[in-house]
Amino acid sequence: MKLSLVVPCYNEEANVKRFFNEVNNVFLCNVDDYEFVFVNDGSKDKTFDNLKELYEENSAYNIQVLSFSRNFGKESAMYAGLKAAKGDYVCIIDADLQQSPEVVLKMLEEIEKDESVDCVAAYQEERNEGALLSNFKSAFYTIINKLAEVDFVNGASDFRLFNRKMVDAVLSMSEYHRFSKGIFSWVGFNTKYIAYEAKEREHGESKWSFLKLFKYAIDGIVAFSTLPLRLSIATGFITAIASIIYLIVVVFQKLIQGIDVPGYASIIVLILFLGGMQLFCLGILGEYLAKVYVQTKNRPLYILKEHLGKDDENDKNTLY
Ligand code: UDP
Ligand code: MG
């Protein structure tokens, strides 16, 4: 198998068949040996029924349909898809046709013409979204690049094509809290970035609310940097120094200048400040601890309910 397309789908009933047809049209004279790996991430609409129909009506095509027992999130869907993919090259692409199959051809061309390239990642030069969201994303990349030991490219998405070596490296990282953009960077290898323009979503809705994105951003920072933990040491140190300076000033005023320093207001401010700082630092610690707690349970990243088009149908033990 030359190329696998890994397609995470969550409530994409209106898109999966269009996606299938559009890819086949674009690939018609350009790619001959490819497979679809659709991952139905616990959709609540008819996505799975549509995928099943696609699978049953198109036996001439290589199609796998993995279906989760509930919604586990795009990260888990991508992991399951990469694991099931059999291609020498594997491309992760959204089901909503915002990422056009023509770009996949360009990625293939780039990776085939230069042997040193292991991954071709598409990034959006210009984002077709509101200024607030766009600024929030840019701020996130600035912060995480300062904090983390790996690089994150602003505008780069999960729309990427990998060679087999890199897919295996990504799969070797089976951590529970997945932040793929960090994992792709952490495993190393040589990534080439090409610009693309994301199209408007025609059917269905984006699954990313501002709050979800914010949570995802925090997860990314916690997953790839321990610097916030050290932040509490710095904050504690600075507060301690400030309090010593304050003490010296108060003692100086009292003993040398004979001024009575009115205490009540400043004590309240100090208590509130210190209390706030302590809770803030505890909160950071809690974030990391919570991640450790969940990871130690060693739960699977997803539970498969169904797997159509699997090579060995009897191999029930490897459902996840
Ligand atoms: N997706 C998924 N599980 C989720 C959320 C999204 O598999 O919990 C899929 C979704 O069906 C789509 C892709 O991930 O194929 C990208 O999602 P979306 O289009 O909502 O993101 P956006 O393009 O708005 O960033
Ligand atoms: Mg989309």
mmCIF file of C-alpha atoms in Angstrom, residues 116-122 153 156 160-162 166 184-185 187-194:
data_model
loop_
_atom_site.group_PDB
_atom_site.id
_atom_site.type_symbol
_atom_site.label_atom_id
_atom_site.label_comp_id
_atom_site.label_asym_id
_atom_site.label_seq_id
_atom_site.Cartn_x
_atom_site.Cartn_y
_atom_site.Cartn_z
ATOM 1 C CA SER A 116 15.744 13.450 3.432
ATOM 2 C CA VAL A 117 12.184 14.669 4.065
ATOM 3 C CA ASP A 118 10.228 12.448 6.506
ATOM 4 C CA CYS A 119 7.133 14.581 6.905
ATOM 5 C CA VAL A 120 5.361 17.289 4.935
ATOM 6 C CA ALA A 121 3.138 19.503 7.066
ATOM 7 C CA ALA A 122 0.697 22.024 5.664
ATOM 8 C CA VAL A 153 5.082 26.244 14.027
ATOM 9 C CA ALA A 156 0.619 24.265 11.306
ATOM 10 C CA ARG A 160 0.465 16.143 7.505
ATOM 11 C CA LEU A 161 1.965 13.362 5.454
ATOM 12 C CA PHE A 162 4.474 11.041 7.124
ATOM 13 C CA MET A 166 7.925 8.654 11.406
ATOM 14 C CA PHE A 184 5.261 15.322 15.870
ATOM 15 C CA SER A 185 7.929 17.802 16.845
ATOM 16 C CA VAL A 187 10.029 12.625 17.685
ATOM 17 C CA GLY A 188 12.385 14.683 15.549
ATOM 18 C CA PHE A 189 12.850 13.777 11.855
ATOM 19 C CA ASN A 190 12.875 16.237 9.015
ATOM 20 C CA THR A 191 9.620 18.127 8.457
ATOM 21 C CA LYS A 192 9.021 20.320 5.435
ATOM 22 C CA TYR A 193 6.314 22.977 5.754
ATOM 23 C CA ILE A 194 4.177 23.990 2.804
#
